[in-house]
PDB file of N, CA and C in Angstrom:
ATOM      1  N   UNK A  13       0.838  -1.181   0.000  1.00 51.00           N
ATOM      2  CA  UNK A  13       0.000   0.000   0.000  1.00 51.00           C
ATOM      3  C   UNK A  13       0.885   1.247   0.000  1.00 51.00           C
ATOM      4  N   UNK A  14       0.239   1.825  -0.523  1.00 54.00           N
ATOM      5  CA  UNK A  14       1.524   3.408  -0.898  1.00 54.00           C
ATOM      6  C   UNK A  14       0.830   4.187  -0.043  1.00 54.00           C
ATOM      7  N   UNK A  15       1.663   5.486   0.735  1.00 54.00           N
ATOM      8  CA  UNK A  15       1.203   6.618   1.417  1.00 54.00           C
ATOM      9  C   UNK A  15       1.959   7.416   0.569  1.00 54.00           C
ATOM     10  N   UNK A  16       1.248   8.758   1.297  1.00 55.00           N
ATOM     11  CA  UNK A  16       1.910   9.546   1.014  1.00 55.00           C
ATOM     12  C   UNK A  16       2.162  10.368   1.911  1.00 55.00           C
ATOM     13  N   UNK A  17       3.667  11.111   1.312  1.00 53.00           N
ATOM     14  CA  UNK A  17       4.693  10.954   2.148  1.00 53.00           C
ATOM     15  C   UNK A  17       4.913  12.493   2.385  1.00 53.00           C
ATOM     16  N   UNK A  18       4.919  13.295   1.370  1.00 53.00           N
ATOM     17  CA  UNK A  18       4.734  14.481   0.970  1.00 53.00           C
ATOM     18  C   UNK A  18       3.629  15.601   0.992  1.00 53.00           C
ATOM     19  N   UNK A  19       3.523  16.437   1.277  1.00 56.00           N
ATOM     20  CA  UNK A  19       1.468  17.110   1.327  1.00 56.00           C
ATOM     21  C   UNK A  19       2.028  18.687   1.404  1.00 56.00           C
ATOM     22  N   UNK A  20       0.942  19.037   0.591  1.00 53.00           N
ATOM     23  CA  UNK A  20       1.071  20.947   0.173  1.00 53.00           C
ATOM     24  C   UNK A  20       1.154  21.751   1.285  1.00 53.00           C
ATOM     25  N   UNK A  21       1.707  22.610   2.007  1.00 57.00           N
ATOM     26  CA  UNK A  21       0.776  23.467   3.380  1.00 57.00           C
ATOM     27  C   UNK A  21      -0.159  23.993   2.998  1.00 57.00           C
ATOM     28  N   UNK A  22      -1.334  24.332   3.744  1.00 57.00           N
ATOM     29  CA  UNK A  22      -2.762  25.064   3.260  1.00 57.00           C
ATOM     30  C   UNK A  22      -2.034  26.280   2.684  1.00 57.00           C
ATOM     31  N   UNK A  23      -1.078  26.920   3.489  1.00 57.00           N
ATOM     32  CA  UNK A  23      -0.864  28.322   2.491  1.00 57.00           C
ATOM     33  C   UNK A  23      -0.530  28.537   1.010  1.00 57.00           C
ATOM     34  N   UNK A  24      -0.145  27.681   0.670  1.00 58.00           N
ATOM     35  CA  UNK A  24       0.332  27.014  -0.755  1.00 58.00           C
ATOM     36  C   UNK A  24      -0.399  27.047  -1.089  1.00 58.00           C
ATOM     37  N   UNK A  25      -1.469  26.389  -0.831  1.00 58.00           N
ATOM     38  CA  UNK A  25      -2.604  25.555  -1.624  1.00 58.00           C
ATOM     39  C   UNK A  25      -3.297  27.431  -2.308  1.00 58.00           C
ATOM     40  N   UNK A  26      -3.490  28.124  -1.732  1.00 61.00           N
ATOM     41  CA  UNK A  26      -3.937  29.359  -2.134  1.00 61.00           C
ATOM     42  C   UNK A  26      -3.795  29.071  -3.435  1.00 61.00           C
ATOM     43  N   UNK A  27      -2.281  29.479  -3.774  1.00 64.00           N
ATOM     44  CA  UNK A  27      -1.401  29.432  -5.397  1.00 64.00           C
ATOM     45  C   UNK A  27      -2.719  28.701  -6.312  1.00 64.00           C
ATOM     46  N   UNK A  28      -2.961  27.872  -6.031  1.00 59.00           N
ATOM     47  CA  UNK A  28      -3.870  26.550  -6.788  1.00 59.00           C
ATOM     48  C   UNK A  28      -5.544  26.696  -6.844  1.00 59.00           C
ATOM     49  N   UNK A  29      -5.253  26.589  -8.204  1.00 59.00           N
ATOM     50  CA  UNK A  29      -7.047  26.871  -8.252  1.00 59.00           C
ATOM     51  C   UNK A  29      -8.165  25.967  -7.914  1.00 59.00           C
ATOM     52  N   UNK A  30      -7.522  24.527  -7.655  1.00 58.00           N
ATOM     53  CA  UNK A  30      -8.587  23.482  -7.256  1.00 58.00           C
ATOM     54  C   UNK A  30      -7.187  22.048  -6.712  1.00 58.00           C
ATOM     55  N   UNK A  31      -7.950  21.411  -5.938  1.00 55.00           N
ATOM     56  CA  UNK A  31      -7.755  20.476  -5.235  1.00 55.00           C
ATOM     57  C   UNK A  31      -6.940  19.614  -6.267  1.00 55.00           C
ATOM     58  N   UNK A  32      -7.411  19.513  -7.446  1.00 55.00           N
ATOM     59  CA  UNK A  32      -6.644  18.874  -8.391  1.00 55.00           C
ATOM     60  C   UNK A  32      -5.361  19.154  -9.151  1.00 55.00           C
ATOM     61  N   UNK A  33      -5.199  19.870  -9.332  1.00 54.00           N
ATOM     62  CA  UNK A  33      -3.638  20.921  -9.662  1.00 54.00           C
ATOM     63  C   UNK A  33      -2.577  20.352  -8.078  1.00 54.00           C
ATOM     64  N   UNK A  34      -3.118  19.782  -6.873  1.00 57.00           N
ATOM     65  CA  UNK A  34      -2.101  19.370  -6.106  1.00 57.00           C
ATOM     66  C   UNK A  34      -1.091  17.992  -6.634  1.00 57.00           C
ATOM     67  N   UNK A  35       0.783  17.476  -6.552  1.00 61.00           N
ATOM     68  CA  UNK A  35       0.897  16.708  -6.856  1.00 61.00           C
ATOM     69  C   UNK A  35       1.355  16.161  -5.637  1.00 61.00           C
ATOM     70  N   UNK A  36       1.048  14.832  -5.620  1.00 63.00           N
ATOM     71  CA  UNK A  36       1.571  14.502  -4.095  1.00 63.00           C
ATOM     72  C   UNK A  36       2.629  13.217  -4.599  1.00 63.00           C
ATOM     73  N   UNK A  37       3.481  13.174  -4.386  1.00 65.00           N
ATOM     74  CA  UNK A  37       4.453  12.366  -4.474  1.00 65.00           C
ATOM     75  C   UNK A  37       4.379  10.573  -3.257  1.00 65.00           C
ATOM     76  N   UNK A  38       4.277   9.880  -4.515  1.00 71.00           N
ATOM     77  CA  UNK A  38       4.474   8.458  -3.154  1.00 71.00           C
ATOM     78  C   UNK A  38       5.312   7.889  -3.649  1.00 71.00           C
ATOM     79  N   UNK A  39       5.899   7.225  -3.131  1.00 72.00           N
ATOM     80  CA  UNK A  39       7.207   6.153  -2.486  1.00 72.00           C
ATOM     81  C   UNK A  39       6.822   4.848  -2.160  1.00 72.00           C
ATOM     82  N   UNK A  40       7.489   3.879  -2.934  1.00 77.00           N
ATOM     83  CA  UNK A  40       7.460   2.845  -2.221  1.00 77.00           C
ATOM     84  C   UNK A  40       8.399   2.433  -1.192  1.00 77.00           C
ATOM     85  N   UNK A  41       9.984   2.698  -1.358  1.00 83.00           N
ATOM     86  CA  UNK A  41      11.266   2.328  -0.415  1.00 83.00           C
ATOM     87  C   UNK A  41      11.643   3.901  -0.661  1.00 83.00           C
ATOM     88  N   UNK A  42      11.999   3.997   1.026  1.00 83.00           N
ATOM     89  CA  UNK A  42      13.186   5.097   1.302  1.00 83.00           C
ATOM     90  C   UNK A  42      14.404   4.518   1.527  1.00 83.00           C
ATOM     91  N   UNK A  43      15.593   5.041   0.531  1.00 87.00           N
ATOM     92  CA  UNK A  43      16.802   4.195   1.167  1.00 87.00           C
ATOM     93  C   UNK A  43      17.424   5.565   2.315  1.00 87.00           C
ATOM     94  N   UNK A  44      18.277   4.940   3.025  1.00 86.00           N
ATOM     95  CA  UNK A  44      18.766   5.941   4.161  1.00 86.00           C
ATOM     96  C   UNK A  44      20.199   5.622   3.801  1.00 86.00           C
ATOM     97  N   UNK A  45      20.899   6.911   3.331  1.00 91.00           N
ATOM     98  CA  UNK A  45      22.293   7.036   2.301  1.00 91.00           C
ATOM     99  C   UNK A  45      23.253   7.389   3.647  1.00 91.00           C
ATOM    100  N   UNK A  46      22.930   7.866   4.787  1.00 89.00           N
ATOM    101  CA  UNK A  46      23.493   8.723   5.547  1.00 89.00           C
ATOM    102  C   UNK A  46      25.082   7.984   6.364  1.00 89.00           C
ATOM    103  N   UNK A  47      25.959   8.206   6.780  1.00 85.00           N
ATOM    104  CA  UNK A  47      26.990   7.595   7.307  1.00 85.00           C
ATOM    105  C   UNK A  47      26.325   7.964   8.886  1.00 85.00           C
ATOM    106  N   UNK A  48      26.803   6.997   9.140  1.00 86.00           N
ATOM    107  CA  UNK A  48      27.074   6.677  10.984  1.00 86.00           C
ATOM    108  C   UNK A  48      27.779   8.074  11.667  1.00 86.00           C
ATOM    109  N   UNK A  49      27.693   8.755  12.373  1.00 84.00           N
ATOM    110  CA  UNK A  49      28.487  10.199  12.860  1.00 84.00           C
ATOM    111  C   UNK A  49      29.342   9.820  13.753  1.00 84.00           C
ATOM    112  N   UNK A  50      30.349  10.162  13.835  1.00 84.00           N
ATOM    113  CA  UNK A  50      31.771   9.363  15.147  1.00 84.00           C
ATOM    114  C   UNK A  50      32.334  10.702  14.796  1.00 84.00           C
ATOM    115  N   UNK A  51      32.720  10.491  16.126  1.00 83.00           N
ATOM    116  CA  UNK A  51      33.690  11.729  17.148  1.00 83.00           C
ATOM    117  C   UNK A  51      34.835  11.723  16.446  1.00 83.00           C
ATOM    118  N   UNK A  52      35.620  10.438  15.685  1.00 84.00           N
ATOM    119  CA  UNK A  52      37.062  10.834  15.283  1.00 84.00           C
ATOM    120  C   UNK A  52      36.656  10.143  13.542  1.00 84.00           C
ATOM    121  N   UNK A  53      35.666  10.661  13.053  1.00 86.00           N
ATOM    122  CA  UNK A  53      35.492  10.203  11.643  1.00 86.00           C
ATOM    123  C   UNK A  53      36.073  10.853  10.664  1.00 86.00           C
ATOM    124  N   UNK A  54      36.433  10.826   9.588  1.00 89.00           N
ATOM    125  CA  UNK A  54      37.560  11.457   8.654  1.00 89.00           C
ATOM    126  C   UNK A  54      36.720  12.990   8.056  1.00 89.00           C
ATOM    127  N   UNK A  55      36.872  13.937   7.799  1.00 88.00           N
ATOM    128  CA  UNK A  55      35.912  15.043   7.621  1.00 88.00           C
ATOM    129  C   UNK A  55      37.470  15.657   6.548  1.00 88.00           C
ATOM    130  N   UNK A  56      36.848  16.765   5.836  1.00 92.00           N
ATOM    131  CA  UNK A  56      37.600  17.586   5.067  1.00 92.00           C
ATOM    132  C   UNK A  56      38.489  18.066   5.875  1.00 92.00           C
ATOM    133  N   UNK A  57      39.841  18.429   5.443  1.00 92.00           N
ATOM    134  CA  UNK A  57      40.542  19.111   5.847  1.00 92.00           C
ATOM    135  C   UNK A  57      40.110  20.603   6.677  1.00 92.00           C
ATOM    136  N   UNK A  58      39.608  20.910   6.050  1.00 93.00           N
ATOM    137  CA  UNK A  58      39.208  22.668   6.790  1.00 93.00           C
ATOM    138  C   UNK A  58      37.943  22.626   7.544  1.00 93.00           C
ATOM    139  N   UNK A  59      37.339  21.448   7.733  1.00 90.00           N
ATOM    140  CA  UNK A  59      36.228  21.191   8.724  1.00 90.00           C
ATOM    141  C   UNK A  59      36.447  20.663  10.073  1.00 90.00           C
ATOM    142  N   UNK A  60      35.887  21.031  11.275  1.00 90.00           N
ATOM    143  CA  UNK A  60      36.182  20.849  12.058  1.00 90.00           C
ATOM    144  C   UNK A  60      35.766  19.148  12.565  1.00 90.00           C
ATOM    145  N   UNK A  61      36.185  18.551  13.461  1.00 88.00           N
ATOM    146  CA  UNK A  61      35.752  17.068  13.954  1.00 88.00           C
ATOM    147  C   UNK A  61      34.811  17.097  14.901  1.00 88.00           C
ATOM    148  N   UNK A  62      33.848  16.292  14.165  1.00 89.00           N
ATOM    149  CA  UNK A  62      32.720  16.398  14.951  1.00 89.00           C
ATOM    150  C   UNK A  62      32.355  15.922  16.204  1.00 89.00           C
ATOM    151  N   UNK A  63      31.875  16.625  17.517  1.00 90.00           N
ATOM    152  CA  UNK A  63      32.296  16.402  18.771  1.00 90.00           C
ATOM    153  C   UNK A  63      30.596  15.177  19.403  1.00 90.00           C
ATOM    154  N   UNK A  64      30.416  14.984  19.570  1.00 89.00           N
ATOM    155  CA  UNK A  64      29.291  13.943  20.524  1.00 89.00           C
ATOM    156  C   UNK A  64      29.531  14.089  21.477  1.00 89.00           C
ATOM    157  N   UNK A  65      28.625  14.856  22.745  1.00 91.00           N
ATOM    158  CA  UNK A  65      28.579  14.788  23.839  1.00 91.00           C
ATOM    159  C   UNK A  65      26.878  14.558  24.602  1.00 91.00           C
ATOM    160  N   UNK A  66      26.953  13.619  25.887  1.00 91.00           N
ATOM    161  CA  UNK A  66      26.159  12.787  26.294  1.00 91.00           C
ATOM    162  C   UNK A  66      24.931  14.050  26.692  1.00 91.00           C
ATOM    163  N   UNK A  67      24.092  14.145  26.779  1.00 92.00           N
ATOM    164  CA  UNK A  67      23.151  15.352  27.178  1.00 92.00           C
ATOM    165  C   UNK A  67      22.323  14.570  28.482  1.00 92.00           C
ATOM    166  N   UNK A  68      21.734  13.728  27.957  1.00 92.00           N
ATOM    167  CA  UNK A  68      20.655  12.786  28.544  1.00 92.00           C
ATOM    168  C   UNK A  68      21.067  11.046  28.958  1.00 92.00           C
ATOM    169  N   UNK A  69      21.751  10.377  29.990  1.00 91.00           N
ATOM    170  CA  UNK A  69      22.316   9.433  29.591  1.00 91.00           C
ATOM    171  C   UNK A  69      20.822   8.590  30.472  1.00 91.00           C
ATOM    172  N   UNK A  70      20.383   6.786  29.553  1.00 90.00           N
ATOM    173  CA  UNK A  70      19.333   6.388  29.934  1.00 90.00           C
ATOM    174  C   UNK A  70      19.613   5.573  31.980  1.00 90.00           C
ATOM    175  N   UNK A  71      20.376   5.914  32.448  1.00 91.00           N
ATOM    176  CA  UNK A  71      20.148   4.979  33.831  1.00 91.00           C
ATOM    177  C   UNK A  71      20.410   6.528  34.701  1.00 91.00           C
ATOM    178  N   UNK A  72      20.982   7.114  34.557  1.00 92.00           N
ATOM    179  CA  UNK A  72      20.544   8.582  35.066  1.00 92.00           C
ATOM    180  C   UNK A  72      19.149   9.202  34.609  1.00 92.00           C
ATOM    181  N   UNK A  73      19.025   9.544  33.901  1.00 91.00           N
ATOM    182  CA  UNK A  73      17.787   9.912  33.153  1.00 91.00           C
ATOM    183  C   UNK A  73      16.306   9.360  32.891  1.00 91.00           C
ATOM    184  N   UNK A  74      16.965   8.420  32.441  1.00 92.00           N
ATOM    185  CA  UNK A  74      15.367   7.291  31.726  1.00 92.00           C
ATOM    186  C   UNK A  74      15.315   7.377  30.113  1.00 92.00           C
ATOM    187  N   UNK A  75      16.293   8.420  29.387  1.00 91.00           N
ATOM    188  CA  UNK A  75      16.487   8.476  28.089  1.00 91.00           C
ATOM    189  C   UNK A  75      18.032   8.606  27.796  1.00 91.00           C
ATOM    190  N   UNK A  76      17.875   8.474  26.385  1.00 92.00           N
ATOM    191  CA  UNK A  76      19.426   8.763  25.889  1.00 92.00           C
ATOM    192  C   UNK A  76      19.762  10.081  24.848  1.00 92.00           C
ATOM    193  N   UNK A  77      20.023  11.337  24.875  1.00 92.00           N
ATOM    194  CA  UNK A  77      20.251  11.878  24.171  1.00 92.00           C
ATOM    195  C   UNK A  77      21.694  12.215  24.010  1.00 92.00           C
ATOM    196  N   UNK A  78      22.024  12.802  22.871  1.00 90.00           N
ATOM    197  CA  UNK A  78      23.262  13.021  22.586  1.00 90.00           C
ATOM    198  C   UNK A  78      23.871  14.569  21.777  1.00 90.00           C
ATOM    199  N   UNK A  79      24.298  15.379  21.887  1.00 91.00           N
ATOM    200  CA  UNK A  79      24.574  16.807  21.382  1.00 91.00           C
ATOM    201  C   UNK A  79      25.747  16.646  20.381  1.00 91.00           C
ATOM    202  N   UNK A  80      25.345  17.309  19.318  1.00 88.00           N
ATOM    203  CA  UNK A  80      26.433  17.315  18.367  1.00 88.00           C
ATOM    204  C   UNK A  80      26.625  18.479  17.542  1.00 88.00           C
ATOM    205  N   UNK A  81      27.819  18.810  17.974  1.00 86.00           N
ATOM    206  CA  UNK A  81      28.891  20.519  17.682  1.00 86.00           C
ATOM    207  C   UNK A  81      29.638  20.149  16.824  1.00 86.00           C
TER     208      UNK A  81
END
């Protein structure tokens, strides 16, 4: 079954003269391209290394969050 994944904001919708002029885009697979983020991962020369620090840890807390500078 396809959803959709995508949807106009009402303010948009103004632009449009009828309900039908909307295009809504569906998907069957999202692939997820993204790399893993690590503290000592290889980055461009003139970019800085990206830092991970604990914000929220789960046995202190009850969650896990994490901050990244």
């Amino acid at each position: 079954m396809e959803k959709t994944v995508f949807q106009i904001k009402f303010s948009d919708a103004k632009k449009y003269k009828s309900e039908k002029e909307f295009t809504f885009m569906k998907v069957k697979r999202i692939y997820d391209l993204s790399a893993p983020l690590k503290t000592h991962m290889p980055v461009w020369p003139t970019s800085p290394l990206p830092v991970i620090s604990p914000v929220g840890i789960a046995a202190r807390d009850g969650y896990n969050v994490e901050s990244l500078s």
